[in-house]
Each structure stands twice: as C-alpha cells, then as structure tokens.
Coordinates of C-alpha atoms in Angstrom, one line a residue:
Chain A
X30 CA 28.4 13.7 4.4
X31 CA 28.8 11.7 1.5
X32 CA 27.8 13.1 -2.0
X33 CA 26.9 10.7 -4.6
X34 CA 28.8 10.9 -8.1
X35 CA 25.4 10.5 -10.0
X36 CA 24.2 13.8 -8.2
X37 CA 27.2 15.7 -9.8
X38 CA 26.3 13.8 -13.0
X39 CA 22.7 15.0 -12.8
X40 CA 23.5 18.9 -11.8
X41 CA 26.4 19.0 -14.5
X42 CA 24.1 17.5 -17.6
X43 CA 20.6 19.7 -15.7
X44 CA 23.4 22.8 -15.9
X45 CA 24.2 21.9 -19.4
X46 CA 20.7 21.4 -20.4
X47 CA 19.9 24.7 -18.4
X48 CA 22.7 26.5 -20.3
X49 CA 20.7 25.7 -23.8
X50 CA 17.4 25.5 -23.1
X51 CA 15.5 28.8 -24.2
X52 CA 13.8 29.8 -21.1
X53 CA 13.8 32.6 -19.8
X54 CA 13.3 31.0 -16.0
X55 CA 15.8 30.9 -13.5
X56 CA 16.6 27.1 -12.5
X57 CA 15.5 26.0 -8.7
X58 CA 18.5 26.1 -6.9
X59 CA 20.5 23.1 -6.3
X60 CA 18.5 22.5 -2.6
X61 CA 15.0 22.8 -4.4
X62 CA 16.0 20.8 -7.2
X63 CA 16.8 18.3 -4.7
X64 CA 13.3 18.8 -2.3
X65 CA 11.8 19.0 -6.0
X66 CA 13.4 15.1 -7.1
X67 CA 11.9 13.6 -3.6
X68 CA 8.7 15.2 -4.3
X69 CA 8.4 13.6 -7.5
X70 CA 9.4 10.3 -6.8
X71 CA 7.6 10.0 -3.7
X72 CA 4.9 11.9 -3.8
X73 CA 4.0 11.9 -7.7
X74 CA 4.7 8.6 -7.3
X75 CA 2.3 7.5 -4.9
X76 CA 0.5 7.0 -8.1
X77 CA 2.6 7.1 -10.7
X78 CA 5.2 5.1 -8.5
X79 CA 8.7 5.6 -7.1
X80 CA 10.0 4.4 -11.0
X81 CA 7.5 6.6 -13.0
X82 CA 6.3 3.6 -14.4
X83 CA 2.7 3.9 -13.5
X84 CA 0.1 2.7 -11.1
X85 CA -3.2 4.0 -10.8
X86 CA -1.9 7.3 -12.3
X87 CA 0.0 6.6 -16.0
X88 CA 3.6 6.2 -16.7
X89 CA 6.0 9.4 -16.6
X90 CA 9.0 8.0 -18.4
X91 CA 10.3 10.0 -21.5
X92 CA 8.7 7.2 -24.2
X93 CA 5.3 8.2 -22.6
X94 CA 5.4 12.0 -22.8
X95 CA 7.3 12.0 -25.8
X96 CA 4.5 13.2 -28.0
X97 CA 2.7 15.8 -25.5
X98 CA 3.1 19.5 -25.3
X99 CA 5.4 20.7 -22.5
X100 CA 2.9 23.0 -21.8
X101 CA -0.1 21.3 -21.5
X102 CA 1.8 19.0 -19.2
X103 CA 3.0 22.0 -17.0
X104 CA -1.1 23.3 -17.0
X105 CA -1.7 19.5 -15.9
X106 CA 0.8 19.8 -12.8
X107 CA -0.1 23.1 -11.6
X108 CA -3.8 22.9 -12.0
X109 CA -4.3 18.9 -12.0
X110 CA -6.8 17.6 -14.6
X111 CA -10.5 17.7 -13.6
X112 CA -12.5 14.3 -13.7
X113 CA -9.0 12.1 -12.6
X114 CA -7.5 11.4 -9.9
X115 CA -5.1 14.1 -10.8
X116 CA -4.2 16.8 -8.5
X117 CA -3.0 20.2 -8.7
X118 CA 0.9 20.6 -7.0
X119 CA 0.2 24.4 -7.6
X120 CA 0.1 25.0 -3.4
X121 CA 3.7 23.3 -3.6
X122 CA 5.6 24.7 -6.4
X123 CA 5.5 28.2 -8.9
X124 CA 5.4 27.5 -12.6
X125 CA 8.8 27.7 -13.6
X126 CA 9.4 24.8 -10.8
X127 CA 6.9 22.9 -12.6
X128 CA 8.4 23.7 -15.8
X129 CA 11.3 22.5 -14.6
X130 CA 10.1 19.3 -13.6
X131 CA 8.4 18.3 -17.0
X132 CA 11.4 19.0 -18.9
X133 CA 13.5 16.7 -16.4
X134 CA 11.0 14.2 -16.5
X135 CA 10.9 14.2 -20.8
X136 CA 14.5 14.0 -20.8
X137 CA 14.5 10.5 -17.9
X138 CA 14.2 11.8 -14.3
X139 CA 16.9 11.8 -11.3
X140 CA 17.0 9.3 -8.9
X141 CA 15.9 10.3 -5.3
X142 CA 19.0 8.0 -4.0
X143 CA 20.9 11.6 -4.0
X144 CA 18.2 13.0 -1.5
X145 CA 18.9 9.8 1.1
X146 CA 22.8 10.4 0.7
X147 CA 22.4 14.5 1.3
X148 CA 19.8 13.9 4.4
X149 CA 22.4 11.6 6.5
Chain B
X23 CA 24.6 -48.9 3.5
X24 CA 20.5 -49.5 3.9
X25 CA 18.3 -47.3 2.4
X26 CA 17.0 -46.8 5.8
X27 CA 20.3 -45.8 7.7
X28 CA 21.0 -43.3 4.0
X29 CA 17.8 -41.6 4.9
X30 CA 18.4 -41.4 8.9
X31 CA 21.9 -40.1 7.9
X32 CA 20.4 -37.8 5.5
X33 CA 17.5 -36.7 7.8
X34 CA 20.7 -36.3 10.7
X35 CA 22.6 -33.6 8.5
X36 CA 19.0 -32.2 7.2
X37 CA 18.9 -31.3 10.9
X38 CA 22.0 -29.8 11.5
X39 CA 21.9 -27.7 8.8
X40 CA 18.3 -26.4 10.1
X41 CA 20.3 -26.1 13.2
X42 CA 22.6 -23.7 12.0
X43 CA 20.3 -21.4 10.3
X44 CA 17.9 -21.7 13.3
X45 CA 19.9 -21.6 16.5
X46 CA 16.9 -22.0 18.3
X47 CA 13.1 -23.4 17.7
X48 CA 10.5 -20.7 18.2
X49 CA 7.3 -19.9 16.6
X50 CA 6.4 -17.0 13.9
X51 CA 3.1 -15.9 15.8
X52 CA 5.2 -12.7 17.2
X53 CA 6.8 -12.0 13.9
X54 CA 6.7 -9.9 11.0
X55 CA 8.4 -8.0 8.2
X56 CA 9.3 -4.2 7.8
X57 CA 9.3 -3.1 3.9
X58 CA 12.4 -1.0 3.3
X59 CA 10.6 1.0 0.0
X60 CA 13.8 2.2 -1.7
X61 CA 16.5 -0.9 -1.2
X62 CA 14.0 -3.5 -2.3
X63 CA 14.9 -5.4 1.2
X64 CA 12.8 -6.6 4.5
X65 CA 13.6 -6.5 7.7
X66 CA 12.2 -9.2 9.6
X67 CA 11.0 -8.6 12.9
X68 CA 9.4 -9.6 16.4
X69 CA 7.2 -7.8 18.5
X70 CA 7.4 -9.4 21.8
X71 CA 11.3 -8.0 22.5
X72 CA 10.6 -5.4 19.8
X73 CA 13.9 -6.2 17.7
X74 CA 15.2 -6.6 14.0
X75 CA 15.9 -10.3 13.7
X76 CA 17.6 -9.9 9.8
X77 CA 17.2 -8.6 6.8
X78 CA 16.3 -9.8 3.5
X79 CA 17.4 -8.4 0.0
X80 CA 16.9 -8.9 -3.5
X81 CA 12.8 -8.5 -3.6
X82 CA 12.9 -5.9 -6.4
X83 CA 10.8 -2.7 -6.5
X84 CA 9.0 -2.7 -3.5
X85 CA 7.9 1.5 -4.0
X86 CA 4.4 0.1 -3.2
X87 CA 4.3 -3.8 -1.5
X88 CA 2.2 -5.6 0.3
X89 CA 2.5 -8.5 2.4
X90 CA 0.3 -11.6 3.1
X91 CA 1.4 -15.1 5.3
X92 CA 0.6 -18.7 4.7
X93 CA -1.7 -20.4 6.6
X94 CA 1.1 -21.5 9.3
X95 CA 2.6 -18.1 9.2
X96 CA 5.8 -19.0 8.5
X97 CA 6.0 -17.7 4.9
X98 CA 5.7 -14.2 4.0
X99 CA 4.6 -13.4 0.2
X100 CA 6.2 -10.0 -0.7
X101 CA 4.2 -8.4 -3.5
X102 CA 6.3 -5.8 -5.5
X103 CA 5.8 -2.9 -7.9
X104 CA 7.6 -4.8 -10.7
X105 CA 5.4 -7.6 -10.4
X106 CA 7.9 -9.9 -8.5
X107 CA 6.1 -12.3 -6.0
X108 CA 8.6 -13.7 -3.3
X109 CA 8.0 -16.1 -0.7
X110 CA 10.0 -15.1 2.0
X111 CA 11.0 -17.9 5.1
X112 CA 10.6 -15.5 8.6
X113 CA 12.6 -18.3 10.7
X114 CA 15.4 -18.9 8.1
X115 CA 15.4 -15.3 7.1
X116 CA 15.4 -16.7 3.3
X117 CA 14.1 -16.2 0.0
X118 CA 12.5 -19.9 -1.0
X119 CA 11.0 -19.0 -4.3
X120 CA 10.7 -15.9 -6.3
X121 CA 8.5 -15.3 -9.5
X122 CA 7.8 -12.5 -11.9
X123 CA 4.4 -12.8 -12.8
X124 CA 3.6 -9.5 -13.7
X125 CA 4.2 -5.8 -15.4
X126 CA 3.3 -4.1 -12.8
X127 CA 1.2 -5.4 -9.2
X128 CA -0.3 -4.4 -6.0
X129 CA -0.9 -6.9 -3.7
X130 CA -2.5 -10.1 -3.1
X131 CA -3.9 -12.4 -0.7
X132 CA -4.4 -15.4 0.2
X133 CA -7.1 -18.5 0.0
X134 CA -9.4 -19.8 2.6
X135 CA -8.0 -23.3 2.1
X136 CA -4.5 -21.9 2.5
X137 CA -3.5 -23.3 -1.0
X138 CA -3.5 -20.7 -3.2
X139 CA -2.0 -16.9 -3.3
X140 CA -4.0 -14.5 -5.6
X141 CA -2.1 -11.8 -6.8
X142 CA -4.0 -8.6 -7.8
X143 CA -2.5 -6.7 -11.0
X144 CA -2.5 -3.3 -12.9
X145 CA -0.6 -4.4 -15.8
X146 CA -1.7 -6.7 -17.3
X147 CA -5.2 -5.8 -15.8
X148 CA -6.4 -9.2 -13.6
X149 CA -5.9 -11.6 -11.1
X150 CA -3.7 -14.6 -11.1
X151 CA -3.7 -18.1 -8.6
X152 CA -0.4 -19.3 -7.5
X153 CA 0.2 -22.4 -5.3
X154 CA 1.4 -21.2 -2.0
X155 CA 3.7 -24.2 -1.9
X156 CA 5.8 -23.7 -5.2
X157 CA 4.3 -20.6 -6.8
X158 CA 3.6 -22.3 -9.8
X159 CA 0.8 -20.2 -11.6
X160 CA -2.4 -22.5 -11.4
X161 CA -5.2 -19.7 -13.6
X162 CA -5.8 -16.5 -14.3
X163 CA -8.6 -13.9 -14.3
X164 CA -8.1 -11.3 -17.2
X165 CA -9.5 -8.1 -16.3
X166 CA -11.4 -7.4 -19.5
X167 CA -14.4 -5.9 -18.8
X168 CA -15.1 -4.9 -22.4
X169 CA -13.7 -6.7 -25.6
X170 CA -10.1 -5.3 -25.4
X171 CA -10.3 -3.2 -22.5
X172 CA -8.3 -4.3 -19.4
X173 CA -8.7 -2.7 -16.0
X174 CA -6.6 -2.0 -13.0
X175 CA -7.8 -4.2 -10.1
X176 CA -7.8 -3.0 -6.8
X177 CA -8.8 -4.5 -3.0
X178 CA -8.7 -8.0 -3.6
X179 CA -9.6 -9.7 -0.5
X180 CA -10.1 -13.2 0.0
X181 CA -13.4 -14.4 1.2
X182 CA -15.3 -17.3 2.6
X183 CA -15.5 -20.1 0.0
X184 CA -12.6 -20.4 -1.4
X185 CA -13.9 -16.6 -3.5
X186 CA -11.9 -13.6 -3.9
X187 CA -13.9 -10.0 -4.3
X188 CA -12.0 -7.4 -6.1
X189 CA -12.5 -4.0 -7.8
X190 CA -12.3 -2.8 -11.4
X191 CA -10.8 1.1 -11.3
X192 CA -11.5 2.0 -15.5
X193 CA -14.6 -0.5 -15.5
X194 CA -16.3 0.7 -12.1
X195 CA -17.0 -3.0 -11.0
X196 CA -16.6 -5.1 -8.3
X197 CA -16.0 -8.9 -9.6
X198 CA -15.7 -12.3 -7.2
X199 CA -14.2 -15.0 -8.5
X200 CA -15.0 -18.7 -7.1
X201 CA -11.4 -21.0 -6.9
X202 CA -13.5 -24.1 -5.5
X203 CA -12.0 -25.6 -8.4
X204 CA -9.0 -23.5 -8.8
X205 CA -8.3 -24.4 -12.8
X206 CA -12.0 -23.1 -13.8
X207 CA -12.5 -20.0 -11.9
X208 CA -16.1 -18.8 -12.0
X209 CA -16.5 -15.2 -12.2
X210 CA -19.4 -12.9 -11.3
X211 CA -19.7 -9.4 -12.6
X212 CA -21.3 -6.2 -10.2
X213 CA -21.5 -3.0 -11.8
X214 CA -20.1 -0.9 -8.4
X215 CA -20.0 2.7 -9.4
X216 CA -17.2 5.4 -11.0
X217 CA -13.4 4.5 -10.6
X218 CA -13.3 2.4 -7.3
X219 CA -9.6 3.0 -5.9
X220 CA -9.9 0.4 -3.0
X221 CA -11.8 -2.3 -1.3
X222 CA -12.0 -4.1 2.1
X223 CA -14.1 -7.0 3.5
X224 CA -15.8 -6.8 7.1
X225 CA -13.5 -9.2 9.7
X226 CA -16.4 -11.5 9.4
X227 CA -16.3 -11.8 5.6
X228 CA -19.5 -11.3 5.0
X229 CA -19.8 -7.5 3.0
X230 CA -16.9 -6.0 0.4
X231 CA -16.8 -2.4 0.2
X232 CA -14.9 -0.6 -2.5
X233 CA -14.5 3.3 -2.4
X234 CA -15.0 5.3 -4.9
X235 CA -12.9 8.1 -6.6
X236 CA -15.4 9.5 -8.9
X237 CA -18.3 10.0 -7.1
X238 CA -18.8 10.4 -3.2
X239 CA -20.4 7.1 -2.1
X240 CA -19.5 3.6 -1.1
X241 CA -19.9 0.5 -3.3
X242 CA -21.7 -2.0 -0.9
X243 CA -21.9 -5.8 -1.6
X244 CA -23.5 -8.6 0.6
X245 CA -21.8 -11.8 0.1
X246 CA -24.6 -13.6 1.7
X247 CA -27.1 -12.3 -0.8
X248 CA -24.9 -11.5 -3.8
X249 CA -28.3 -12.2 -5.9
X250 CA -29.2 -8.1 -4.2
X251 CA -26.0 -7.0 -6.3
X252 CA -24.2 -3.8 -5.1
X253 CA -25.7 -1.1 -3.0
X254 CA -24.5 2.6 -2.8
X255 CA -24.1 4.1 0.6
X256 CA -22.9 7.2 1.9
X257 CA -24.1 8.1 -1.5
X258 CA -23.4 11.8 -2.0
X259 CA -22.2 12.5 1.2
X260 CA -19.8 15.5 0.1
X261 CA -23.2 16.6 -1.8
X262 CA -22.8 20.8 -2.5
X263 CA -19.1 20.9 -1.2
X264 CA -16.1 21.5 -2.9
X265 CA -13.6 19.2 -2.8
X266 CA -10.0 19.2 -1.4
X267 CA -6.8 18.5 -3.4
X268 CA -6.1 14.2 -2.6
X269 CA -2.5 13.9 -3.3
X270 CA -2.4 10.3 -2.0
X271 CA -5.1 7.7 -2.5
X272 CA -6.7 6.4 0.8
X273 CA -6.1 2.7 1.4
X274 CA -9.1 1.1 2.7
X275 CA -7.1 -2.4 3.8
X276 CA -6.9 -1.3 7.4
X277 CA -10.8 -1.7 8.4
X278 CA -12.3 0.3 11.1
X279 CA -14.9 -1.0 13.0
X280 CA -15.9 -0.4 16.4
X281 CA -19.0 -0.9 18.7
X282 CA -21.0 -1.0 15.5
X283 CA -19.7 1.4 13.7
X284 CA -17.1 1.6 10.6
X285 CA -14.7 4.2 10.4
X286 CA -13.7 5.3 7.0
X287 CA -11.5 7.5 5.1
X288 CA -13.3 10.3 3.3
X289 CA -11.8 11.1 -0.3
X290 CA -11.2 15.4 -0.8
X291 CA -12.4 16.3 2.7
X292 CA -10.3 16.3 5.7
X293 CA -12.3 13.8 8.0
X294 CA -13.1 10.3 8.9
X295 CA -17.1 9.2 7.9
X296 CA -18.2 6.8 10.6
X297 CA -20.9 4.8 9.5
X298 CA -23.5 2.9 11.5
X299 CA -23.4 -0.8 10.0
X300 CA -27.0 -1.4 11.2
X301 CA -28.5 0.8 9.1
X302 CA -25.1 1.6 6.3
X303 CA -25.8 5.4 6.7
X304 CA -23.7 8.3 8.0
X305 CA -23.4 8.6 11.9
X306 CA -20.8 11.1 12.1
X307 CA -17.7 12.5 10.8
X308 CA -14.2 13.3 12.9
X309 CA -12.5 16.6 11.6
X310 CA -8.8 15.5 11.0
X311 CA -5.6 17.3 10.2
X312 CA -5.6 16.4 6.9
X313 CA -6.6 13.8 4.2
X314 CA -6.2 10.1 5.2
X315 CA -5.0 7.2 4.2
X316 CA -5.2 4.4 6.8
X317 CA -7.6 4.5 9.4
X318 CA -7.4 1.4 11.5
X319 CA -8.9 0.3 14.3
X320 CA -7.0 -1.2 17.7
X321 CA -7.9 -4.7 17.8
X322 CA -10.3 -3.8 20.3
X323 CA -12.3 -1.4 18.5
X324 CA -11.8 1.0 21.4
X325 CA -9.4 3.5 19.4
X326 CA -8.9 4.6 15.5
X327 CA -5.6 5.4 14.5
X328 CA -4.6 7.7 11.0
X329 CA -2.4 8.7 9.0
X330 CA -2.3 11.0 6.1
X331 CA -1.6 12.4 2.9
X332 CA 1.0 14.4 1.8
X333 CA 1.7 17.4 2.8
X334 CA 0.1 16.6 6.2
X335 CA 2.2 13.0 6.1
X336 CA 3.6 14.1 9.3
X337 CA 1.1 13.3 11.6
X338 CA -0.6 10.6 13.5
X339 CA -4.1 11.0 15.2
X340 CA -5.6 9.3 17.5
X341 CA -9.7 8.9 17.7
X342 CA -11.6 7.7 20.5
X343 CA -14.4 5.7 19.5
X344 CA -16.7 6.2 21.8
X345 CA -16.8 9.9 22.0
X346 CA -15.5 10.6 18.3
X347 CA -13.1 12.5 19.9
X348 CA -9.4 13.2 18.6
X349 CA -7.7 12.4 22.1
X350 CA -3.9 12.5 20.9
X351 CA -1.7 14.5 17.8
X352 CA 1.7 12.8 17.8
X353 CA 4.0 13.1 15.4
X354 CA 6.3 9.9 14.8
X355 CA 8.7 11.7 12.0
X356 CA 8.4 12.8 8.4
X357 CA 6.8 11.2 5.8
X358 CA 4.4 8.6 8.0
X359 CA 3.7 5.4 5.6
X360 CA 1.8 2.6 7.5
X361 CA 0.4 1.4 11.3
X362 CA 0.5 -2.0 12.3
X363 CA -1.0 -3.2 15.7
X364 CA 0.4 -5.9 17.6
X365 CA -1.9 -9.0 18.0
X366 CA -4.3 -7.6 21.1
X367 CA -3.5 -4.2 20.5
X368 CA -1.3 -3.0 22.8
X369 CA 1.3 -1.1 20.7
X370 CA 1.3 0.1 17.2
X371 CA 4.3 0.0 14.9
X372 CA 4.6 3.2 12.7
X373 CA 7.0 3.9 9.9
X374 CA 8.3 7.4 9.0
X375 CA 9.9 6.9 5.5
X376 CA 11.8 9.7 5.5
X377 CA 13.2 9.5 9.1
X378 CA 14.7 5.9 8.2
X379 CA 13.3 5.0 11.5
X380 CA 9.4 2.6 13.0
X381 CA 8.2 4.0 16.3
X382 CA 6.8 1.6 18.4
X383 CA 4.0 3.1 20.5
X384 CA 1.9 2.2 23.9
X385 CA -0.9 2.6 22.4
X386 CA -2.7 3.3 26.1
X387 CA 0.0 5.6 27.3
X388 CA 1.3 7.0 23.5
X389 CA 5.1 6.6 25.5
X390 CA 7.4 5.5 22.5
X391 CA 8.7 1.9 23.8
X392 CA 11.1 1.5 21.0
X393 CA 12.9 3.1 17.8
X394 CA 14.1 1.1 15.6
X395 CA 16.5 2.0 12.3
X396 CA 15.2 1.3 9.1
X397 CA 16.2 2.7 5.5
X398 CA 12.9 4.4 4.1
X399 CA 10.6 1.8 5.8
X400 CA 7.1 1.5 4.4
X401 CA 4.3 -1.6 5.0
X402 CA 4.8 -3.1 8.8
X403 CA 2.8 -6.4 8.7
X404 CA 2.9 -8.7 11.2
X405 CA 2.1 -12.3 10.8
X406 CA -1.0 -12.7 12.6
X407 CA -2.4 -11.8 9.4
X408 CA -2.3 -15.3 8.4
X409 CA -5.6 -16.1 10.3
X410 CA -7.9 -13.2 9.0
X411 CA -10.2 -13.0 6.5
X412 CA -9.1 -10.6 3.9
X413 CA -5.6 -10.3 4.5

C-alpha cells in the first residue's frame, strides 16, 4: 500500500480546518472522508463532473459557491432541489456528513486520486 | 538525383518507418478504444483475440468522453470534458491532431459524407463543424435560443443528408442543422418539451427522440415529415406516481429496438418502457433493480442489456425480448460505466470503473471469456461505429 503525500496534505489542512471551525459536529472519520471524496467526484459528478466544473448540473468550485449560504447548500444536498435535476444524497449521508462536504467543497475539494492509491 | 528517384527514395523510407510502427498490415474493423476516465488515456483494443494492443495518453479530461470513427475506421475522435477533440490513429496507436475547441463538451459525431465531425457543447452552448482530415473548424451553431441565452446541447446525432438533430436542455428544443453546404449551416427550430437530457435517432435514421427530464414523456420527431414538428409520446406515463431519486442521468445513445419494439430507460422509476413503434405508445414496462442508464440492444434485437445508476451501479441485467423477461442478474464489479457489443453480437464488453478492470461476456452463455486490466475504465466503443447512422 502506497499512501499519497497529497492525502496527508488534505487530512492535516481538513484537521486544521476542523480544529477551527465552530461546529459542534464530529468530523467523518478518515475512511468516510475518503468513501465521502469518491462519492463526490464520481457520483456528484456525473453531473457536475469528475473536476466540479459543471455539466448538466452547475459548477462546484469555491468561485461558484462563494456567495451562497452553507446552509442552504447543505438543505440542497440532503433534500435535493425540486423542479432540477437535483437529487437528494440524504439516503447516503447524515447532515453533518453533508456539512462536511460543502465546507470542503467552498474551500477547493480533494482529489479522488487518494481513493485509487488506498483501494490497491 | 531525379525528382523521381527523390520521391521513390522518399516513398522507400515513408515505408519503413510505417513499417516500424506497424509490424504488420491488418484492418481496424475488430478494433476499438477503452476510455481510462481518471488518467485522461485510451487503451486501444481488439475484439477478435480480446487483447490491449497500446495505450494512448495525453487526451485531457476524459471524466465524461465519447468516441466516434471516421468513415474508414481508422481514426478515433476522443471528445473530452475540457473541450479537447483528439483524433486518435488505432493502427499507429498515435495522437495525429488535437484541438481545444471548447469550455466544456460532450460528444460529437460524425457526417454522412464522412467529412465533417460535429462536436456537441455545454459551454459555450452549440455545435461546432470540424474537418475530419485536419480538424480545422469549418462553422459553428451557437446555441442561443433567446437573445443572450445559450443552452446546453445534448444527443447530437448525425442524420441522413448531411443534417445533424440535437437537443436544447434550458430551451426545451430539438434543432437540426443542414451542413449540405458546411460554411452556411441552415438551422430549423422544434419546440420539444421541458429540459430534454438526451437524444437518439432510430438505426434507420429516420425519427430523433430526446427524453425529457421535466416532464414524463418523449419528444418525437419524424425526419421524413419534419413539416408535422415534434410529437409527445409516452406522454405522462408516470402520471399519479411519485418519483424516485435519479442520481445519474440515463443515456439514450445505446438504442433498443427489437421485433418492433424500443426499449427505453425510464427517468425516477426503476424500469425499462418498451414502446411499440407502430403505434409510439406504451407496450410494457420491465421492473429492474434500479434506475438505468444504458439500455442497449444485442445487435440482433434478441436481448436488452442495462446498467444503472448509482447506488445500484453494481449490476447488469439482462432482458429477453421476447418474453420481457429478466433472464440473468450478473454483477461485473463496482461501479458499472458502459456496454459495448461486438459487431454481431456475440459478446459484450463491460467496464467496472471502480474494479480497474472490462469483463468480456458470452452474451449466449453469460461465461466471462476475458478480464482485462484497465485504470477506472469508462466508454468501450468499438469501431464499427464508423458505419451507423447516429454514431
């Protein structure tokens, strides 16, 4: 098993954010983070594509959510947004998961490489 | 030294350098390419020994690709995320010209004539004619169905006379553009229905069909009497139900069609519609394990094979046309992307992303011929695509 140095980058800076951020949610472990990353760029990104920079569902990178409310984006991942194409993951995750996810996505979201490397 | 003996001498070492990139002469009618999703590569392929012949890098994004051949099926054109276009040699295993022409794309196709390669966009919203030979752009269709407003298109297919049909997701149209005289492209407008995700033309090229997200129905349009404009089917045909969670759109590239009847993917409800084409109205449905994607017929029409969404990407099920039956659940690894059928049927290529590995299946006896290693394979297209209408 080979473990990537960017993974250690990402769980030291996520710990660091983690360590400041006022939430009173526990952070998925390291393994969920992970299954959480592949989900996001493979599944979220059926639409929103492998990059988060759009197809038939819009751009995820940080310049694009810069200006929307965590929450609302959390609401829009658990319980999808009526009338789009838009889904809710809430079968798939809890909240704080999906809390998770929108603040790693605001802040420029891991690459799924990490997952390949872990699975061999 | 004569012109003449310059160019034989020239021609001699034109040949031996052919020579050493292709040991041996052999045609591209068994061959094909493998997308690798997350290394931006291809594998190329061949399905008579059922081997990896090479690999090819440096295609970009390829998180969603597709794949369409030149008329002599020797050239592949790789269609990328990131809007690269690459025209990839399958017997020299080489990239011969590369373009970005785009923010961000989603497939293409290619003309009747052979002469042109149309790639579909999302950003910026339209379609735009390359020449197969040198990818130089020849025009462009803007997508901009109101003044300003650009849509994503979707299912471009190429169709007889020298057209290409395509769909309009934000403006809910389906457009066909004439290339007869590829610097003027004529355009005519078909309001279609709300946020069509897909399209598909019939084998024969005679009716485009684009599927529709926001409203349960089928956009129906008959090329041979465009003057009739688009017809609804299947309209409503989730009427008083509620709908299932789609977290993957349904491609509808992989056409269904047997004894009659299309097979299609319903959109929120776990089951394939089968439609009679007589009549365009609902004949059936199949109950499946999940939502699906691509539902493709065997080349002869006898079997439907599908995949599915996430979180039921697992699978692979297996209808029987006839009987409407489910005759065989396999499961060819995690994460199931894309089918590909050999020319006359007999085995089906399936790629499980997340296994790194494509199944090769009998498709009579469902015994697993072969497994071959690929890193997060995706799209499996073979080139006998080169001679149908609508790839």
């Amino acid at each position: 098993m080979r473990f990537d140095r960017s993974l250690w980058v990402h769980v030291l800076v996520l710990l660091g954010v983690a360590a400041v951020a006022a939430s009173a949610q526990a952070e998925p472990v390291a393994q969920r983070q992970r299954e959480l990353v592949n989900m996001v760029r493979q599944d979220c990104g059926s639409c929103h594509g492998l990059t988060l920079k759009g197809g038939l569902g819009p751009a995820l990178l940080p310049e694009n959510l810069r200006d929307k409310p965590a929450e609302s984006l959390v609401a829009t991942v658990m319980t999808g947004r009526p009338g789009t194409a838009m889904p809710g993951w809430a079968p798939f995750m809890n909240e704080s998961e999906a809390e998770w996810i929108v603040q790693r996505l605001m802040q420029g979201f891991p690459p799924v490489a990490t997952h390949m490397e872990l699975s061999k | 030294m004569t012109v003449r003996m310059l160019g034989a001498s020239l021609l001699c070492l034109g040949l031996l350098v052919g020579c050493a990139q292709t040991p041996v002469l052999r045609g591209t009618g068994d061959m094909g390419v493998v997308i690798e999703r997350a290394t931006g590569s291809v594998q190329v392929v061949e399905h008579t020994g059922r081997t990896s012949l090479g690999s090819v890098t440096g295609l970009g994004d390829l998180s969603h690709a597709h794949v369409t051949y030149s008329r002599d099926a020797r050239y592949a054109f790789v269609f990328g995320r990131d809007g690269g276009l690459t025209k990839v040699d399958l017997l020299t295993q080489r990239i011969v010209r590369r373009v970005i022409q785009a923010g961000n794309s989603i497939g293409g196709s290619v003309s009747q004539d052979g002469r042109l390669v149309v790639a579909q966009n999302y950003q910026p919203g339209g379609i735009k004619a390359f020449d197969a030979e040198t990818l130089e752009l020849v025009s462009e269709v803007p997508a901009e169905y109101a003044p300003g407003k650009f849509s994503k298109v979707v299912g471009l297919a190429d169709v007889p006379g020298q057209k290409f049909a395509y769909a309009l997701f934000e403006a809910g149209e389906i457009w066909v553009t004439d290339f007869s005289d590829p610097r003027h492209p004529q355009t005519t407008r078909f309001p279609a229905g709300k946020q069509p995700y897909d399209g598909l033309v019939t084998p024969d090229g005679r009716y485009f069909m684009a599927g529709l997200f926001g409203e349960d129905g089928i956009a129906l349009l008959d090329l041979w009497h465009p003057e009739k404009g688009v017809r609804k089917i299947l309209d409503g045909y989730g009427r008083g139900e509620e709908k299932l969670p789609v977290y993957k759109m349904p491609h509808l590239r992989g056409w269904a069609m047997a004894g009659g009847y299309a097979f299609l993917p319903a959109v929120g409800r776990h089951e394939v519609l089968v439609v009679d084409t007589n009549t365009w109205t609902e004949a059936a449905r199949v109950p499946l394990k999940g939502q699906p994607v691509f539902v493709m017929a065997r080349p002869d029409g006898r079997q439907v094979w599908v995949n599915f969404a996430f979180p039921d990407n697992g699978w692979v099920q297996v209808i029987d046309t006839p009987t409407r039956q489910v005759i065989k659940t396999l499961a060819p690894g995690k994460a199931v992307l894309h089918m590909e059928f050999t020319p006359r049927g007999e085995e089906v290529w399936v790629s499980a992303r997340d296994d790194n590995r494509v199944t090769v299946f009998d498709t009579n006896s469902f015994e697993v011929r072969k497994i071959l290693p690929a890193t997060a394979p995706s799209g499996i297209f073979f080139s006998h695509r080169a001679a149908r209408i609508g790839f």
